[in-house]
Each structure stands twice: as structure tokens, then as C-alpha cells.
Coordinates of C-alpha atoms in Angstrom, one line a residue:
X796 CA 0.0 0.0 0.0
X797 CA 1.1 3.6 -0.6
X798 CA -0.5 6.9 0.4
X799 CA -0.5 9.8 -2.0
X800 CA -1.7 13.3 -1.0
X801 CA -3.8 15.6 -3.1
X802 CA -3.1 18.4 -0.6
X803 CA -2.4 18.6 3.1
X804 CA -6.0 17.8 3.9
X805 CA -6.9 14.8 1.7
X806 CA -4.9 11.6 1.7
X807 CA -5.4 9.3 -1.3
X808 CA -4.5 5.6 -0.9
X809 CA -4.0 3.4 -3.9
X810 CA -3.3 -0.3 -3.8
X811 CA -0.2 -1.3 -5.8
X812 CA 2.1 -4.2 -6.0
X813 CA 5.4 -3.9 -4.3
X814 CA 8.1 -2.3 -6.4
X815 CA 10.9 -4.7 -7.2
X816 CA 14.4 -3.9 -6.2
X817 CA 15.5 -4.3 -9.8
X818 CA 13.1 -3.5 -12.6
X819 CA 12.5 -6.3 -15.1
X820 CA 13.6 -5.3 -18.7
X821 CA 10.9 -4.2 -21.1
X822 CA 10.5 -5.4 -24.6
X823 CA 10.7 -2.7 -27.3
X824 CA 7.0 -2.6 -27.6
X825 CA 6.4 -2.3 -23.9
X826 CA 9.0 0.5 -23.6
X827 CA 7.3 2.3 -26.5
X828 CA 3.9 2.0 -24.8
X829 CA 5.1 3.2 -21.4
X830 CA 6.8 6.2 -23.2
X831 CA 3.5 7.1 -24.9
X832 CA 1.6 7.0 -21.7
X833 CA 4.1 9.2 -20.0
X834 CA 4.2 11.5 -23.0
X835 CA 0.5 12.2 -22.8
X836 CA 0.9 13.7 -19.3
X837 CA 4.1 15.5 -20.1
X838 CA 3.0 17.1 -23.3
X839 CA -0.4 18.1 -21.9
X840 CA 1.2 19.8 -18.9
X841 CA 3.7 21.6 -21.2
X842 CA 1.0 22.7 -23.7
X843 CA 2.7 21.0 -26.6
X844 CA -0.5 20.2 -28.4
X845 CA 0.9 19.6 -31.9
X846 CA 3.2 16.8 -30.6
X847 CA 0.5 15.5 -28.3
X848 CA -1.9 15.2 -31.3
X849 CA 0.4 12.6 -32.9
X850 CA 0.0 10.1 -30.0
X851 CA -3.7 9.5 -30.9
X852 CA -5.2 7.3 -33.7
X853 CA -7.5 8.9 -36.3
X854 CA -10.4 8.3 -33.9
X855 CA -10.1 8.1 -30.1
X856 CA -12.8 7.3 -27.6
X857 CA -12.4 9.5 -24.5
X858 CA -14.3 8.4 -21.4
X859 CA -14.4 10.9 -18.4
X860 CA -17.9 9.8 -17.3
X861 CA -16.7 8.9 -13.8
X862 CA -15.6 12.5 -13.3
X863 CA -18.2 14.5 -15.3
X864 CA -21.1 12.1 -16.1
X865 CA -22.6 12.0 -19.5
X866 CA -21.3 9.6 -22.1
X867 CA -17.9 8.7 -23.6
X868 CA -17.0 10.9 -26.7
X869 CA -15.4 10.0 -30.0
X870 CA -12.9 12.6 -31.1
X871 CA -10.5 13.1 -34.0
X872 CA -7.0 14.0 -32.6
X873 CA -7.5 17.6 -33.8
X874 CA -10.9 17.9 -32.0
X875 CA -9.4 16.5 -28.8
X876 CA -6.5 19.0 -28.9
X877 CA -8.9 21.9 -29.6
X878 CA -10.9 20.9 -26.5
X879 CA -7.7 20.6 -24.3
X880 CA -6.1 23.7 -25.7
X881 CA -9.3 25.5 -24.8
X882 CA -8.9 24.6 -21.2
X883 CA -5.5 23.5 -20.0
X884 CA -3.5 26.7 -20.8
X885 CA -6.1 28.7 -18.7
X886 CA -4.5 27.3 -15.5
X887 CA -1.4 28.7 -14.0
X888 CA -0.2 25.2 -14.3
X889 CA -1.3 21.5 -14.4
X890 CA 0.7 18.5 -13.4
X891 CA -0.3 14.9 -14.0
X892 CA 1.8 12.6 -11.9
X893 CA 1.7 9.0 -13.1
X894 CA 2.8 5.8 -11.4
X895 CA 2.5 2.1 -11.7
X896 CA 2.2 2.0 -15.4
X897 CA 1.5 -1.5 -16.7
X898 CA 1.3 -2.5 -20.3
X899 CA 0.4 -5.6 -22.4
X900 CA 1.3 -5.7 -26.0
X901 CA -0.2 -7.9 -28.7
X902 CA 0.6 -8.1 -32.4
X903 CA -1.4 -5.1 -33.5
X904 CA -3.1 -3.9 -30.3
X905 CA -2.2 -3.2 -26.7
X906 CA -3.6 -2.1 -23.4
X907 CA -2.1 -0.2 -20.5
X908 CA -3.1 1.1 -17.0
X909 CA -1.7 3.8 -14.8
X910 CA -2.3 5.5 -11.5
X911 CA -2.6 9.3 -11.7
X912 CA -2.9 12.4 -9.6
X913 CA -3.8 15.5 -11.6
X914 CA -3.1 18.9 -10.1
X915 CA -4.7 22.1 -11.4
X916 CA -3.8 25.6 -10.1
X917 CA -5.3 29.0 -10.9
X918 CA -4.5 32.0 -8.7
X919 CA -5.3 30.9 -5.2
X920 CA -7.7 28.1 -6.2
X921 CA -6.8 24.5 -6.8
X922 CA -8.5 21.3 -7.9
X923 CA -7.0 17.8 -7.7
X924 CA -8.3 14.4 -8.8
X925 CA -6.8 11.0 -8.3
X926 CA -7.7 7.8 -10.0
X927 CA -6.5 5.4 -12.8
X928 CA -6.3 5.6 -16.6
X929 CA -7.1 2.7 -18.9
X930 CA -5.6 2.9 -22.4
X931 CA -6.1 0.9 -25.6
X932 CA -3.6 1.2 -28.5
X933 CA -3.3 0.3 -32.2
X934 CA -0.1 -0.3 -33.9
X935 CA 0.8 1.8 -37.0
X936 CA 3.8 1.6 -39.2
X937 CA 5.7 4.1 -37.1
X938 CA 4.3 3.9 -33.6
X939 CA 1.6 2.8 -31.1
X940 CA -1.3 5.2 -31.1
X941 CA -4.1 5.6 -28.5
X942 CA -7.6 4.6 -29.6
X943 CA -9.3 4.6 -26.1
X944 CA -8.6 6.5 -22.9
X945 CA -10.7 6.1 -19.8
X946 CA -10.3 7.9 -16.5
X947 CA -11.6 6.2 -13.4
X948 CA -12.1 8.6 -10.5
X949 CA -11.1 7.6 -7.0
X950 CA -10.8 10.8 -5.0
X951 CA -11.3 14.5 -5.6
X952 CA -10.3 17.7 -3.7
X953 CA -10.6 21.4 -4.2
X954 CA -13.1 23.5 -6.2
X955 CA -14.4 22.4 -9.7
X956 CA -15.4 26.0 -10.4
X957 CA -11.8 26.5 -11.3
X958 CA -12.6 24.7 -14.6
X959 CA -14.9 27.5 -15.7
X960 CA -12.4 30.2 -14.7
X961 CA -9.6 28.4 -16.6
X962 CA -11.8 28.0 -19.7
X963 CA -12.6 31.8 -19.6
X964 CA -8.9 32.5 -19.2
X965 CA -8.0 30.2 -22.1
X966 CA -10.5 31.9 -24.4
X967 CA -9.3 35.4 -23.4
X968 CA -5.7 34.4 -24.3
X969 CA -5.9 31.7 -27.0
X970 CA -3.1 29.2 -27.1
X971 CA -1.0 29.1 -30.2
X972 CA -2.4 25.8 -31.2
X973 CA -5.9 27.3 -31.3
X974 CA -4.6 30.3 -33.2
X975 CA -3.1 28.0 -35.8
X976 CA -6.3 26.0 -36.1
X977 CA -8.2 29.3 -36.7
X978 CA -5.7 30.4 -39.3
X979 CA -6.0 27.1 -41.2
X980 CA -9.8 27.1 -40.9
X981 CA -10.1 30.6 -42.4
X982 CA -8.0 29.4 -45.4
X983 CA -10.4 26.4 -45.8
X984 CA -13.3 28.8 -45.6
X985 CA -11.8 31.0 -48.3
X986 CA -11.2 28.1 -50.7
X987 CA -14.5 26.4 -49.8
X988 CA -16.4 29.6 -50.7
X989 CA -14.8 29.5 -54.2
X990 CA -16.0 25.9 -54.5
X991 CA -19.6 26.7 -53.6
X992 CA -19.7 30.1 -55.3
X993 CA -20.9 31.6 -52.0
X994 CA -19.6 35.2 -52.4
X995 CA -21.2 36.3 -49.1
X996 CA -19.0 33.7 -47.3
X997 CA -16.1 34.7 -49.5
X998 CA -16.4 38.4 -48.4
X999 CA -16.4 37.3 -44.7
X1000 CA -12.9 36.0 -44.8
X1001 CA -11.1 39.2 -45.8
X1002 CA -9.8 42.0 -43.6
X1003 CA -10.7 45.5 -44.7
X1004 CA -7.0 46.2 -45.3
X1005 CA -6.3 42.9 -47.0
X1006 CA -3.7 42.4 -49.6
X1007 CA -3.5 39.7 -52.3
X1008 CA -0.1 39.4 -54.1
X1009 CA 0.3 37.3 -57.2
X1010 CA 4.0 37.7 -58.2
X1011 CA 3.7 35.2 -61.1
X1012 CA 0.5 36.4 -62.6
X1013 CA 0.5 36.7 -66.5
X1014 CA 0.6 39.9 -68.4
X1015 CA -2.7 41.8 -68.2
X1016 CA -3.6 40.3 -64.9
X1017 CA -2.8 42.2 -61.6
X1018 CA 0.2 41.2 -59.4
X1019 CA -1.1 43.2 -56.4
X1020 CA -4.6 44.0 -55.2
X1021 CA -5.0 46.1 -52.1
X1022 CA -8.1 46.4 -49.9
X1023 CA -11.1 44.1 -49.4
X1024 CA -13.3 46.0 -51.8
X1025 CA -10.8 45.6 -54.6
X1026 CA -10.4 42.0 -53.9
X1027 CA -14.1 41.4 -54.0
X1028 CA -14.2 43.2 -57.4
X1029 CA -11.4 41.0 -58.7
X1030 CA -13.4 37.9 -57.8
X1031 CA -16.8 39.4 -58.6
X1032 CA -17.4 37.4 -61.8
X1033 CA -16.3 34.1 -60.3
X1034 CA -19.8 32.5 -60.0
X1035 CA -20.5 33.2 -63.7
X1036 CA -17.2 32.0 -65.1
X1037 CA -16.6 28.9 -63.1
X1038 CA -18.4 25.6 -63.2
X1039 CA -17.5 22.5 -61.0
X1040 CA -14.6 23.5 -58.8
X1041 CA -12.4 21.8 -56.3
X1042 CA -9.6 23.5 -54.3
X1043 CA -9.7 21.5 -51.0
X1044 CA -9.3 17.8 -51.8
X1045 CA -5.5 18.0 -51.6
X1046 CA -5.0 20.9 -49.3
X1047 CA -1.9 20.6 -47.1
X1048 CA -0.8 23.1 -44.4
X1049 CA 2.7 23.8 -43.2
X1050 CA 2.5 25.7 -39.8
X1051 CA 4.8 28.5 -39.1
X1052 CA 6.3 29.9 -35.9
X1053 CA 3.9 32.8 -36.0
X1054 CA 0.5 31.1 -35.4
X1055 CA -1.3 33.8 -37.5
X1056 CA 0.6 32.7 -40.6
X1057 CA 0.5 29.4 -42.6
X1058 CA 2.0 28.2 -45.8
X1059 CA -0.4 26.0 -47.8
X1060 CA -0.3 23.9 -51.0
X1061 CA -3.3 22.7 -52.9
X1062 CA -4.5 21.4 -56.3
X1063 CA -7.2 23.3 -58.1
X1064 CA -9.5 22.0 -60.8
X1065 CA -12.0 24.4 -62.4
X1066 CA -14.4 24.1 -65.3
X1067 CA -13.9 27.5 -67.1
X1068 CA -17.3 28.3 -68.6
X1069 CA -16.3 31.1 -71.1
X1070 CA -13.5 29.0 -72.7
X1071 CA -15.0 25.5 -72.1
X1072 CA -11.5 24.4 -70.8
X1073 CA -10.6 22.5 -67.7
X1074 CA -8.2 24.5 -65.5
X1075 CA -5.9 22.3 -63.5
X1076 CA -3.3 24.1 -61.3
X1077 CA -0.9 23.4 -58.5
X1078 CA -1.0 26.3 -56.0
X1079 CA 0.9 27.4 -53.0
X1080 CA 0.2 30.4 -50.8
X1081 CA 1.3 32.3 -47.8
X1082 CA -1.5 33.5 -45.6
X1083 CA -1.6 35.8 -42.6
X1084 CA -4.8 35.8 -40.6
X1085 CA -5.6 38.4 -38.0
X1086 CA -8.7 38.3 -35.8
X1087 CA -10.3 35.7 -38.0
X1088 CA -9.7 37.6 -41.3
X1089 CA -7.2 37.2 -44.1
X1090 CA -4.8 40.2 -44.0
X1091 CA -2.3 38.8 -46.5
X1092 CA -2.6 36.2 -49.3
X1093 CA 0.6 35.7 -51.4
X1094 CA -0.4 33.3 -54.2
X1095 CA 2.0 31.3 -56.3
X1096 CA 0.9 29.4 -59.5
X1097 CA 1.9 28.7 -63.1
X1098 CA 0.9 31.7 -65.2
X1099 CA 1.1 29.8 -68.5
X1100 CA -1.5 27.3 -67.3
X1101 CA -3.7 30.1 -65.9
X1102 CA -3.6 32.1 -69.1
X1103 CA -4.3 29.2 -71.3
X1104 CA -7.4 28.1 -69.3
X1105 CA -8.9 31.5 -69.1
X1106 CA -8.1 32.6 -72.6
X1107 CA -5.7 35.3 -71.7
X1108 CA -3.2 34.4 -74.5
X1109 CA -3.1 37.0 -77.3
X1110 CA -1.3 35.0 -79.9

């Protein structure tokens, strides 16, 4: 038996096996699984959500019903990180102390358990919970990834109201992960509005002082457009000149140190109505998004392909 303390008032007693004097060696799979379990706690406390996201499978079932009630929830890794990044950075600090990690690895799946005490501090208020985690994993080509994660509550101390205060604090000062997610979403909204020909939605993504640069545009087509109204004019005929369009099927983002900026690559296919030609283009672009609006869009594309599809050639 060992006694753990959430604070000076509340002892938490967890039943564990005696720790051997010399630890038995782990297999490579067991070591990888233990490292993954430890990394979840370490990365969450450090707020490294991009790295934390990679530890989860494409779908992960999170079960905190013993703590909050309700039902278990199925998340994508991105959805889970958005939820955590909207809470954890609002605390002064969190610390998840793990112990007695046990793992069992099969050929393509694995399970693990761990004891945990989680500390949350904000100003003079604190909240602590103690319990156990159950994990399930699937093997990928490169690593073990978590598919299920269940928290089993044993004891609780402090004030749960700290969760609401931390959420408000996190919303008032968004974590860089959330800022990057917003930046990428605005780019998706921009390209998606061109696909659907929704020019009201298109207008919503631009800042009043927005700039679109097109350094490789062909002769007779602008290389720089300044201001939202001029950008809307540039795209004004889009619904009439474009048929079936796809810009997002192969969209890839490359995050930058500044969370308001992102470099993107995508493939565009457009049926050009006036010429009857199919426009197929490989794009890349640098975006800066401030307060949920595009302030800068620097677009790179092949001007020869563009001019041919839209009939800009004069010879």
C-alpha cells in the first residue's frame, strides 16, 4: 500500500504491487507504450498540443464519465486537442503525476493502465483528482497510437469551479495551437467559398486592409490587389465564369512559428465556362490571418496554365 496526498487535507490511498528492487527489462513494444503513456501527461502539462496530437489514432474514444457524467465521446485527434487547448492553458499550471504503469502488447493492439494524480492551479484556487487511466492502442507503421482512454475517479479535492475560470482565461488568451487552427480554418473557408460560389461567405474571410499578391500572374492580370473591396471586385465574376470546382481535396498546411501565418499547398480544378476548358493548377500560398480575417494572401501558381485556361493568350 502507498499513500498519496492531493493536498495537506486529503490523503489518497492506492493499492499497488510492491516495487521490485531491480526492474525487469521491457520489450521494445512495452517501452514504447510506457513512453507514450508518460508523454501524454508531459506534453499536456507543457501545452505542446501539436506533438500530443500525434499520439492518438484517427479516432479516439475519451471516457471521463466517472468525473463529469454523460457519455464517452469519440474525437479526432484535432478535435481533442482543440478541447484541451481551450482549457489547460487557462490554468497557472497543471501537473499529471503517473505511477505504476502496466502495459500488455499484442501483435497489433495493446492495453495499459496507470495511476494518476492530476493537479490544477489558478491563482489561489486549486483542484485535484486521483484515479486510474485505462488505455487501448493500435499499432501503426511508425508507432503505437491511443484509440481509447478512460479515467476512473477515486478521489477529488478542491473546487471544480476552477474549470470554468480556466476556460474563460484560455478563451481570453488563446493558445498558439488554437490560433493555428483558426488560421487554417479561415483558409479552408476561403477556398471552400470559391468551390460553392458563396460570395457572401467569400467576403467574410477578408480584412478591410487585406492584400493579395500574385507575383507570377501573367501579363494583363494584376500582381497586387490592395483592400477588401478591390479583392471582391477581382473575384466578382467568379460564380459566372466557373463551373464545377475543387480546391480543398488535396489541401496541405505547413504551420509556421507565427500562429497567425501558414503556408499552404493545394491542387485546383475548375471548369472554365467562357472557354470550355478545364483549369488544372498546382497552387501554393502564404496566408496571414488576424482576428479571423485574411490580411495577406501571397499566391503562387503557373501563369502559363492560368492564361491558357482563361483565354488570356493574345497569340
